[in-house]
C-alpha atoms as one frame of an Amber mdcrd trajectory, in Angstrom:
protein
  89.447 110.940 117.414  86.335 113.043 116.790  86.088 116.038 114.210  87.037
 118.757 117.305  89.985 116.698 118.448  91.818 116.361 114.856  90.694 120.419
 114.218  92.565 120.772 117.374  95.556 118.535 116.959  96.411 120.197 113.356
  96.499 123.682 115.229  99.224 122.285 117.283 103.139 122.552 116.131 103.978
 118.986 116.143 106.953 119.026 118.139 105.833 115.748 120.114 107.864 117.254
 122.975 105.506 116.032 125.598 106.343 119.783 127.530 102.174 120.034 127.911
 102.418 116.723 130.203 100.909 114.655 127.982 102.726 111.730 126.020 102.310
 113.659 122.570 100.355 116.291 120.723  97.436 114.124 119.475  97.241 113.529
 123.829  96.879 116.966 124.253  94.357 117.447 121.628  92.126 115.176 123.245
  92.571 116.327 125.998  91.589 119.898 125.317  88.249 118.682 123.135  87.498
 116.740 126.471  88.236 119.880 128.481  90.356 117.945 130.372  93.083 120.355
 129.755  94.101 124.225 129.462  94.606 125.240 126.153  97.768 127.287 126.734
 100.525 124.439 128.168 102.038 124.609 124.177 105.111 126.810 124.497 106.330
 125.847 120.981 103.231 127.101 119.877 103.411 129.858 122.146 101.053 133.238
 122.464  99.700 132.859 118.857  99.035 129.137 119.658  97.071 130.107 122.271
  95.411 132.733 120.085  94.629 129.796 117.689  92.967 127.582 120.066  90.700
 130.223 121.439  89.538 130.637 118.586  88.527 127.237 117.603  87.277 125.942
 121.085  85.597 129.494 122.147  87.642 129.752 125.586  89.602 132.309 126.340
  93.410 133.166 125.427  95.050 132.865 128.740  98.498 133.918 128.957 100.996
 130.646 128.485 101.378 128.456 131.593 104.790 129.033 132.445 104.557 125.912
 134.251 105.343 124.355 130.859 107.421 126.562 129.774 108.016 129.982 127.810
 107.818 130.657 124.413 111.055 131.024 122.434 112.693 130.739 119.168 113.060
 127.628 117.631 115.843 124.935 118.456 117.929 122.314 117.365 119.455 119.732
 118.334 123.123 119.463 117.509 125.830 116.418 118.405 129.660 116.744 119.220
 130.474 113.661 117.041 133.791 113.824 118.887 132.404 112.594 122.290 129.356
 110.273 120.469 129.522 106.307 121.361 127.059 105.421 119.298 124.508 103.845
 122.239 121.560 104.683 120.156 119.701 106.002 123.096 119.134 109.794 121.627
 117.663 107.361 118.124 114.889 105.302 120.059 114.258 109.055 122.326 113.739
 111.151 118.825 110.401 110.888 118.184 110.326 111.852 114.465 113.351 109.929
 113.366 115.513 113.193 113.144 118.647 111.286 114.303 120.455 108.410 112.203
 123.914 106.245 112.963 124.076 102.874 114.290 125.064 101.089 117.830 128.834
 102.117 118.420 128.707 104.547 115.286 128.814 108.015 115.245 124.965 109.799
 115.415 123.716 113.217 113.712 120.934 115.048 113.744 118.643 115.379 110.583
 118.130 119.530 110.727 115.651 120.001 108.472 113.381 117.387 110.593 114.986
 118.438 114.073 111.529 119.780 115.963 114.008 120.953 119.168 111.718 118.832
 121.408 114.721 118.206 123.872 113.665 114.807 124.132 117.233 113.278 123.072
 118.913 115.583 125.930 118.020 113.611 128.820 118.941 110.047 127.638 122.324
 111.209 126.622 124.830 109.235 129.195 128.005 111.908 128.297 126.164 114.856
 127.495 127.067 115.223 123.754 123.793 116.533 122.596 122.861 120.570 123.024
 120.520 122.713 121.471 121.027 125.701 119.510 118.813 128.365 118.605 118.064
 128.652 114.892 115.371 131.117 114.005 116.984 134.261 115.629 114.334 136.925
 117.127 111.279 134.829 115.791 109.498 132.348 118.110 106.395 130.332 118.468
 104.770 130.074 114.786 106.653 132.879 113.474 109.474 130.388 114.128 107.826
 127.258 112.708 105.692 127.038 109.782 102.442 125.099 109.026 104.168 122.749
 106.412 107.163 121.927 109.237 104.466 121.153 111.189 102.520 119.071 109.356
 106.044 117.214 107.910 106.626 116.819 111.735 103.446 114.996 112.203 103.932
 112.593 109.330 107.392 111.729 110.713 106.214 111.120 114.098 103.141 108.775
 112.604 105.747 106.604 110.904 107.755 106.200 113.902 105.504 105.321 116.280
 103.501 102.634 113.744 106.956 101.349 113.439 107.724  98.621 115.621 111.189
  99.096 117.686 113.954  97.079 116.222 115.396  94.440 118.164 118.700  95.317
 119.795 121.786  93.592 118.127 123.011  90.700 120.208 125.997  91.510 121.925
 129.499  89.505 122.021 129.670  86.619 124.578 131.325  87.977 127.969 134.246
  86.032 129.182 133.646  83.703 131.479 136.117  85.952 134.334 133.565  88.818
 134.091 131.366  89.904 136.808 127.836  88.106 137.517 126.529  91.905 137.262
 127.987  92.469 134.009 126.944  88.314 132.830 123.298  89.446 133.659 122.969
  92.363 131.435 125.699  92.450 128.724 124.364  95.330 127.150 124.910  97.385
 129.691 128.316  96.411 130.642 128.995  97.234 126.530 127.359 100.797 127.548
 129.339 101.054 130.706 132.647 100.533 129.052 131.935 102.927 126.324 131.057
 105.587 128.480 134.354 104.780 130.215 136.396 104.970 127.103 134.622 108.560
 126.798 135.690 109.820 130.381 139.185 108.402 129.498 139.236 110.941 126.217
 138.125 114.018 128.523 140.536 113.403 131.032 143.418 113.424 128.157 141.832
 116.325 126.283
């Protein structure tokens, strides 16, 4: 990455949240210093991020791309341990390791290395993960601070020079269960937690 891309990428909030439509913020960067990319699809970074890039790569501050997104306060991810099954899904999704717990344990959310990228939300199979805004009337930088930032960074280096761990061998299926489920164990394991999980709602 040349000089301009990693003067770029540290003016960026870290949030890896990929909203710019590239695969992280270091993407983006070099994407920008290539001018292969506007320098206002950032909305964690928002107006003044905008401002900031301007300023280092001489364009000019367009408004943010609300194509991306809008600018807002700060968020964070929160989980309803009561309806958690412990798939691990929203762990392998967090891309700076803000999540711990362990395959059919409950999982919580680190807050003081939640970046509110959303990316956990999607990969959720019942929906126990939602955001919650935490920095009141204050958004973009005003909302996230150079040292969060730079923590986020480190976080997100770590995890993605660390290879994935292998996925704990399941229990042998009995021999009555379907070829489906004999194929891919895991996800019949998945499937039935996620019906144990429907089972609590319909009782609650």
């Amino acid at each position: 990455m040349s000089t301009l891309a990693q003067r770029v990428l540290a003016e960026l909030p870290q949030t890896q949240c990929t909203r710019c439509g590239y695969p992280d913020c270091a993407a983006y960067a070099q994407a920008i210093t290539d001018e292969q990319a506007p320098i206002n699809r950032c909305p964690p970074g928002g107006a003044e991020g905008v401002e900031r890039l301007a300023r280092l790569t001489g364009r000019a501050a367009l408004p943010l791309d609300p194509t991306y997104g809008t600018e807002g306060p700060r968020q964070m991810a929160f989980i309803d341990e009561d309806w958690c099954i412990g798939c691990t899904l929203c762990l392998k999704a967090c891309p700076v390791d803000a999540i711990i717990g362990a395959s059919k344990a409950m999982h919580t959310v680190l807050e003081a290395h939640c970046t509110g990228c959303e990316l956990c939300i999607p990969v959720c199979p019942v929906d126990c993960i939602h955001l919650e805004p935490t920095s009141g009337s204050l958004t973009g930088w005003a909302a996230w601070s150079q040292s969060q930032a730079m923590a986020a960074r480190t976080r997100y280096a770590q995890h993605a020079a660390r290879p994935p761990a292998d996925a704990p061998s399941p229990a042998p299926l009995p021999e009555e269960a379907p070829a489906a489920a004999q194929a891919d164990p895991r996800r019949a394991i998945v499937e039935a937690a996620l019906a144990r999980a429907r089972a609590r709602r319909t009782q609650s």
